[in-house]
Coordinates of N, CA and C in Angstrom, one line a residue:
X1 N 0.9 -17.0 6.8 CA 0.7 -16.0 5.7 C 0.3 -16.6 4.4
X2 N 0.7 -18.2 4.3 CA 0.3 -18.5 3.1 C -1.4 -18.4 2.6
X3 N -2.1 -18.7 3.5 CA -3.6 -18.9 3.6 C -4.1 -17.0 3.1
X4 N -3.4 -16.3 3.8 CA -3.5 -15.1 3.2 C -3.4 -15.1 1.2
X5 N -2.0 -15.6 1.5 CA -1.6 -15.1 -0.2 C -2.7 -16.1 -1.2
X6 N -3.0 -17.1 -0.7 CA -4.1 -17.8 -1.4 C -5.1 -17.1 -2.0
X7 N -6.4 -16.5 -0.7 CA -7.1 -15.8 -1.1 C -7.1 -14.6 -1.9
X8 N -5.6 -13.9 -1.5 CA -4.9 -12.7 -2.2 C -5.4 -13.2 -4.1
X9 N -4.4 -14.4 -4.1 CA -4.7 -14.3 -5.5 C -5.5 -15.1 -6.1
X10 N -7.2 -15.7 -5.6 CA -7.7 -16.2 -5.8 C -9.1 -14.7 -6.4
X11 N -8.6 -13.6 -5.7 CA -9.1 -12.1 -5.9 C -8.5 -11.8 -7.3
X12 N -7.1 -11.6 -7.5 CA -6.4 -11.8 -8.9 C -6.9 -12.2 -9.8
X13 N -7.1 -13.2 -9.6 CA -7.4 -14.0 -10.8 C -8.9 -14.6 -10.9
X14 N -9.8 -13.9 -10.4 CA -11.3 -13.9 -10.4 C -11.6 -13.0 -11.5
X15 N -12.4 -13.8 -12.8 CA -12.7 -13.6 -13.8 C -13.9 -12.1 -13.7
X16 N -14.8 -12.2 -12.6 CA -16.1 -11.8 -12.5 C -16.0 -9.9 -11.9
X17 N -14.6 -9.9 -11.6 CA -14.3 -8.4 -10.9 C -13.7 -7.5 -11.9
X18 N -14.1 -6.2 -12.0 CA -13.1 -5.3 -12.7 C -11.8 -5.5 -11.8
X19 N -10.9 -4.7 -12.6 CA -9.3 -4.5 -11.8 C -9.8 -3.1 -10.2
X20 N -10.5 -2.1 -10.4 CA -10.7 -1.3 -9.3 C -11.5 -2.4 -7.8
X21 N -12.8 -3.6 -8.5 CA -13.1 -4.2 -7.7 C -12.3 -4.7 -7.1
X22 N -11.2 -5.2 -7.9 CA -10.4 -6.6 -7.1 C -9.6 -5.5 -6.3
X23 N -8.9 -4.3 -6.5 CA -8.1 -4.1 -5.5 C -8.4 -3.4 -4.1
X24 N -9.9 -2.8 -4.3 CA -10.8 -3.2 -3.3 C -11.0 -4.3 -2.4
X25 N -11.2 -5.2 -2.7 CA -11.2 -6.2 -2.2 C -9.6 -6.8 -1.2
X26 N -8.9 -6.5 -2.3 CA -7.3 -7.0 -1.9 C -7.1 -6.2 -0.3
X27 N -7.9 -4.6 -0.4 CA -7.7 -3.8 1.1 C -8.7 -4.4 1.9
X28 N -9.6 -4.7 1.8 CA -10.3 -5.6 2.8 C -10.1 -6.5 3.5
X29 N -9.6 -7.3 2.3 CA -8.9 -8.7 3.2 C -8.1 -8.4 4.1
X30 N -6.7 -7.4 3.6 CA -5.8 -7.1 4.2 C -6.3 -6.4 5.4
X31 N -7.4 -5.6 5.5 CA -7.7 -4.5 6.5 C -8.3 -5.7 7.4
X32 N -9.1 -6.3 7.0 CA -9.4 -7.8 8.2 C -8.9 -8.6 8.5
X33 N -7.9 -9.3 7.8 CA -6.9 -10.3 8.3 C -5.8 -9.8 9.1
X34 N -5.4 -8.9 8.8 CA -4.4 -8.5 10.0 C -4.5 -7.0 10.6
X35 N -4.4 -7.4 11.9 CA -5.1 -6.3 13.0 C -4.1 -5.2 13.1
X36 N -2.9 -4.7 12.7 CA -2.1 -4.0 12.9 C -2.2 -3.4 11.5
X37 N -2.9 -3.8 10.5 CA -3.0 -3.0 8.9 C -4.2 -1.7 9.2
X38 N -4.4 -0.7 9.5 CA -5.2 0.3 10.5 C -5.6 1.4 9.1
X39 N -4.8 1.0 8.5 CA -5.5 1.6 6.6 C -5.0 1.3 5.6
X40 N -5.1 0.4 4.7 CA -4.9 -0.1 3.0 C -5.4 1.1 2.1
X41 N -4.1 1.1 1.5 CA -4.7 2.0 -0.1 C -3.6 1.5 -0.9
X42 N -4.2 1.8 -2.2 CA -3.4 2.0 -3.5 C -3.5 3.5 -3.6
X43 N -2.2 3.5 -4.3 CA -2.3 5.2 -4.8 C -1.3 4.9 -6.4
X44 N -1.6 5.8 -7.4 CA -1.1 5.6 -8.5 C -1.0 6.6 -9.4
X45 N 0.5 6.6 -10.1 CA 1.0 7.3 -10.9 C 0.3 8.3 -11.7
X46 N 0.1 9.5 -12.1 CA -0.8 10.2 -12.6 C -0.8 10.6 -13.8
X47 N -1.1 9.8 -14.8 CA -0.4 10.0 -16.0 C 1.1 10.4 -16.2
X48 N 1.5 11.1 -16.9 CA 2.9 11.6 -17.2 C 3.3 12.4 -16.0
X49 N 2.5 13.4 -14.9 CA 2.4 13.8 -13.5 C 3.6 13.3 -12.8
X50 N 4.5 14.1 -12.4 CA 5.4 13.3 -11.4 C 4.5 13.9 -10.0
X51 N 3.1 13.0 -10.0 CA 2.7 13.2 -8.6 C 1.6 11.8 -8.8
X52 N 1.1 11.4 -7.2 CA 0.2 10.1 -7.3 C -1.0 10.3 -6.6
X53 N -2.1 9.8 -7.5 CA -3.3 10.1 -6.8 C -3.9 8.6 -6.4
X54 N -4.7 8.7 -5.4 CA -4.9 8.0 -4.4 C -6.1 6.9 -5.3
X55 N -6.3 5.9 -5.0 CA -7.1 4.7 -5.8 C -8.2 4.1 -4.6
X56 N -8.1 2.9 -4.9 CA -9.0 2.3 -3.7 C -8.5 1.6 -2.5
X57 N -9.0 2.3 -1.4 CA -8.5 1.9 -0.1 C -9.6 1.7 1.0
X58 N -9.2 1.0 2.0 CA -9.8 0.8 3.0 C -9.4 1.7 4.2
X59 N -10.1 2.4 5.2 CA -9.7 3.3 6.5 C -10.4 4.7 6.5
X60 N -9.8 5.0 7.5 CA -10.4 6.7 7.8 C -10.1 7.6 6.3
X61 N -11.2 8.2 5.9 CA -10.6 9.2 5.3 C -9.6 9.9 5.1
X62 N -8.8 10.2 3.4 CA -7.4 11.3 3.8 C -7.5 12.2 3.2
X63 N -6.9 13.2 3.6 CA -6.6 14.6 2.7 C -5.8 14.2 1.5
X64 N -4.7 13.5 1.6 CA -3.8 13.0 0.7 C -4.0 12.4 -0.4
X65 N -4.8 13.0 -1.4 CA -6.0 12.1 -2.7 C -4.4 12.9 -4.0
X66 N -3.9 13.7 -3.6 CA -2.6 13.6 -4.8 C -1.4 14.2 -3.5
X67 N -0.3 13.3 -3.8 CA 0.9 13.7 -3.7 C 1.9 13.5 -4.5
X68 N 3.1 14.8 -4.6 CA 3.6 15.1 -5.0 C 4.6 13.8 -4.9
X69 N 5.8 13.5 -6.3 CA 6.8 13.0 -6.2 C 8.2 13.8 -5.0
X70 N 8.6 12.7 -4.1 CA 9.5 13.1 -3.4 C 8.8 13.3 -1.9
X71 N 7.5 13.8 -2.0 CA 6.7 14.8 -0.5 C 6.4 13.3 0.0
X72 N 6.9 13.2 1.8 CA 5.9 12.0 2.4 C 6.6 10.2 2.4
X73 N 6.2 9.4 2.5 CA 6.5 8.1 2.7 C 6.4 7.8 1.2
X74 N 5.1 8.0 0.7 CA 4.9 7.8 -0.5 C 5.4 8.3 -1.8
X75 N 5.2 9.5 -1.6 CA 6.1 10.1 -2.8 C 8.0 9.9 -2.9
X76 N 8.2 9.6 -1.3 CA 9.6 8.9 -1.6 C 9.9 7.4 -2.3
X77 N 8.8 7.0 -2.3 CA 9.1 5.8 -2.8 C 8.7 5.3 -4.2
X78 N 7.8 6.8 -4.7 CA 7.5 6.8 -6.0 C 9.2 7.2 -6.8
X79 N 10.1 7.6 -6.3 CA 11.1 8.1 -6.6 C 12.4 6.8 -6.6
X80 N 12.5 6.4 -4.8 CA 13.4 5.5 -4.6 C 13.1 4.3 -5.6
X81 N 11.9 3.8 -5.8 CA 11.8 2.7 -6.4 C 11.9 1.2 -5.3
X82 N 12.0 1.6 -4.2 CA 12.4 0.9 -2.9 C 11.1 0.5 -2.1
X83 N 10.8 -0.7 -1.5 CA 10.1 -0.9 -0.2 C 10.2 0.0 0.8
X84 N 10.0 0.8 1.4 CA 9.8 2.0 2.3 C 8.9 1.0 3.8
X85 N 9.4 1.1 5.0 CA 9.5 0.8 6.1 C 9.5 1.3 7.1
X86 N 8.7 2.1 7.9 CA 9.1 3.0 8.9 C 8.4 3.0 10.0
X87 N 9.3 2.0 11.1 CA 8.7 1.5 12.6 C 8.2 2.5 13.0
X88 N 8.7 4.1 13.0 CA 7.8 5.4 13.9 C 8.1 6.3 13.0
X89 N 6.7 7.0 12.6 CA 6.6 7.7 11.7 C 7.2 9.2 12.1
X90 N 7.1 9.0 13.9 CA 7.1 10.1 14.2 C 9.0 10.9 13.7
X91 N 9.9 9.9 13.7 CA 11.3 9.9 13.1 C 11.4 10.2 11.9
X92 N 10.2 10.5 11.1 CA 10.8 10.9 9.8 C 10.6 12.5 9.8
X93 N 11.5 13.0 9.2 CA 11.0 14.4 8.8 C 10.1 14.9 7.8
X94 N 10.4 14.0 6.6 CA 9.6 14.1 5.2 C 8.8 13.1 5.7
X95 N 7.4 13.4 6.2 CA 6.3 12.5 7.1 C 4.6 13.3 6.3
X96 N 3.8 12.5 6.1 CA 2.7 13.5 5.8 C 1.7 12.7 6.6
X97 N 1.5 13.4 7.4 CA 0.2 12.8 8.4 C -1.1 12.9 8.2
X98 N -1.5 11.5 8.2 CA -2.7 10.9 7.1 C -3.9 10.9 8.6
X99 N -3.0 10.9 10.0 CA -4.2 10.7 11.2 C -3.1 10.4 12.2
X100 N -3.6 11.4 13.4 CA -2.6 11.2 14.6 C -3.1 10.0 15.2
X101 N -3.4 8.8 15.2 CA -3.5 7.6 15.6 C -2.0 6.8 14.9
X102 N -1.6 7.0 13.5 CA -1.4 6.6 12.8 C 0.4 6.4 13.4
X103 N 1.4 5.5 13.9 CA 2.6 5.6 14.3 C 3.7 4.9 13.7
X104 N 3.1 3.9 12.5 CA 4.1 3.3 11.6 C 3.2 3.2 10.2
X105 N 4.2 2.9 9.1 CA 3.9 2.9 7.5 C 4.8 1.8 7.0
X106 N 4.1 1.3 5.4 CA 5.0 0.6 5.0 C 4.5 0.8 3.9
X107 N 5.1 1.2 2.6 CA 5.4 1.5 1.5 C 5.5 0.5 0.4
X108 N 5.2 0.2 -0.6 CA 5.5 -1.3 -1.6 C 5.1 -0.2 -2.7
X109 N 6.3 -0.6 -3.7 CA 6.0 -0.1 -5.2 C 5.4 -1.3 -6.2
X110 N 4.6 -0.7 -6.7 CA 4.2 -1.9 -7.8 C 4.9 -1.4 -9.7
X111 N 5.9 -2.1 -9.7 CA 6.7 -2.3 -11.0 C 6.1 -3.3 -12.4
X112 N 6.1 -2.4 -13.5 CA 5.3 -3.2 -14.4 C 5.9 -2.9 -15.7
X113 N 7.4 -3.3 -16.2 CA 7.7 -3.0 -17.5 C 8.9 -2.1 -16.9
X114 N 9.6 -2.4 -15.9 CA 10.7 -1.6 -15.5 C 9.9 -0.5 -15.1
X115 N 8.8 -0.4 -14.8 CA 8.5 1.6 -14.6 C 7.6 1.8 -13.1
X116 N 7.5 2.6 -12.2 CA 7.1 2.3 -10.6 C 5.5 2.9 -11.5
X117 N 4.5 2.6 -11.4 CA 2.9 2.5 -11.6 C 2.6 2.7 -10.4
X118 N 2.7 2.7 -9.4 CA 1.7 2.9 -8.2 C 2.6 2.3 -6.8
X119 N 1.9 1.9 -6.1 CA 2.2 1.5 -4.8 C 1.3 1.5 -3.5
X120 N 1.4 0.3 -2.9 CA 0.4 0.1 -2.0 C 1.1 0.6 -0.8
X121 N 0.2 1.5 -0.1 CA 0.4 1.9 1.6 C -0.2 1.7 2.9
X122 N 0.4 1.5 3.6 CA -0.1 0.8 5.1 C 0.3 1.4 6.1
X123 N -1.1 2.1 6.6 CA -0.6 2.4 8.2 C -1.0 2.0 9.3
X124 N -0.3 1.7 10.4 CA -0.7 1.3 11.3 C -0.8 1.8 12.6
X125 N -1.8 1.9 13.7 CA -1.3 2.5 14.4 C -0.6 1.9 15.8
X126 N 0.3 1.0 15.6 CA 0.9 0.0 16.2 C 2.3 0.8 16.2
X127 N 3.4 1.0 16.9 CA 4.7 1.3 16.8 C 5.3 -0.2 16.0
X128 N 6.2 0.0 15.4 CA 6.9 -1.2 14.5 C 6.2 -2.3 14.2
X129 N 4.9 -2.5 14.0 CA 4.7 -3.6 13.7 C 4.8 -4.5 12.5
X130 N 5.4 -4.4 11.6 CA 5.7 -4.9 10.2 C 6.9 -5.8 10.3
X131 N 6.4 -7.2 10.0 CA 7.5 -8.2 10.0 C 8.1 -7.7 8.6
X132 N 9.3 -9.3 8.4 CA 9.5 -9.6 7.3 C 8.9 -10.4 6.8
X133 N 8.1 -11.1 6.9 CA 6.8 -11.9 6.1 C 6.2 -10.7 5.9
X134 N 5.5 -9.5 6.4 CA 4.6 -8.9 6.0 C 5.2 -8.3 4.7
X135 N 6.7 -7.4 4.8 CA 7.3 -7.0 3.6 C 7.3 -8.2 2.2
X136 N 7.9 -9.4 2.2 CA 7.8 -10.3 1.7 C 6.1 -10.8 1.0
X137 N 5.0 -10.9 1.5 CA 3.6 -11.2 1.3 C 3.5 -9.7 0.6
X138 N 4.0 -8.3 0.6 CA 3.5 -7.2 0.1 C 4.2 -6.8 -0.9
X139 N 5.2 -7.4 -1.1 CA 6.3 -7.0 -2.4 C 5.7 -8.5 -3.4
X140 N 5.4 -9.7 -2.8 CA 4.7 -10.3 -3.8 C 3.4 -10.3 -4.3
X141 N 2.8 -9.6 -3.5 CA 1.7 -9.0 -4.1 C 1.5 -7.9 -5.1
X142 N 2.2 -6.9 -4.6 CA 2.1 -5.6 -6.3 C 3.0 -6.7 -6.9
X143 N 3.9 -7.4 -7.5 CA 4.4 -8.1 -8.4 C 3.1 -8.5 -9.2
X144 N 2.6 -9.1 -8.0 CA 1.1 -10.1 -8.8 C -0.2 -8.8 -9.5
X145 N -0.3 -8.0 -8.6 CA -1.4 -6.4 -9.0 C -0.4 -6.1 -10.5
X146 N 1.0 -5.7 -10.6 CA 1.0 -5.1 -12.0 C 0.9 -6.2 -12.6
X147 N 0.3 -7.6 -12.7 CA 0.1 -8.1 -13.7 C -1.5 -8.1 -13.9
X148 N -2.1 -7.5 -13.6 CA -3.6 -7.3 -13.7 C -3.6 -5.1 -14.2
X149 N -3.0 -4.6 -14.0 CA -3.1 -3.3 -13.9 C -2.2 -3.2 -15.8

């Protein structure tokens, strides 16, 4: 995973990209380097909005370009302030279905000044595939994105 986070923040800290390029980029890598990441996005806080609209991502097209705080994987975790984890999506009830291929998520808030800004989402269409290196390599990454955002 380290060879990942390398390039990760070699994207970071590349003088020559806006901040929407780099996090472009950041879904790419991710969407190519590991075969069970089936869609990368950022999605982000909407002004004063307790709802988050969708940024740049890699995958199938979604309907999901604003959700509400609370509705879905995402909007719970714009709330909990928590890493959000969920081996089968099909188990959740507050679930918003981005693509019936799609059978697990993983949620990462990105915190910047005590306040949740955004958060990166990952679905896969793998049942449970999300280590703890993956959670760990994704929670150190939005650390490293709100310091660019």
């Amino acid at each position: 995973m380290s060879e990942i986070k390398k390039r990760l923040s070699s994207i970071i800290e590349s003088p020559n990209h806006d901040t929407t390029d780099k996090l472009q980029k950041i879904c790419h890598l991710l969407d190519q380097e590991i075969p069970y990441f089936n869609w990368t996005g950022f999605y982000f806080k909407n002004g004063d909005k307790e709802e988050l609209i969708l940024g740049p991502y890699v995958g199938a097209a979604t309907d999901h370009t604003v959700i509400p705080f609370g509705k879905g994987i995402c909007g719970q975790v714009a709330v909990s302030n928590q890493t959000f984890v969920v081996p089968d999506v099909h188990e959740q009830d507050n679930y918003l279905s981005c693509s019936i291929d799609t059978k697990a998520e993983i949620v990462v808030p990105i915190i910047k000044n005590g306040e949740n800004i955004g958060q990166i989402d990952i679905d896969s269409h793998t049942l449970n595939p999300f280590t703890q290196e993956d959670r760990e390599m994704l929670e150190w990454l939005c650390g490293e994105v709100a310091g660019i955002l």
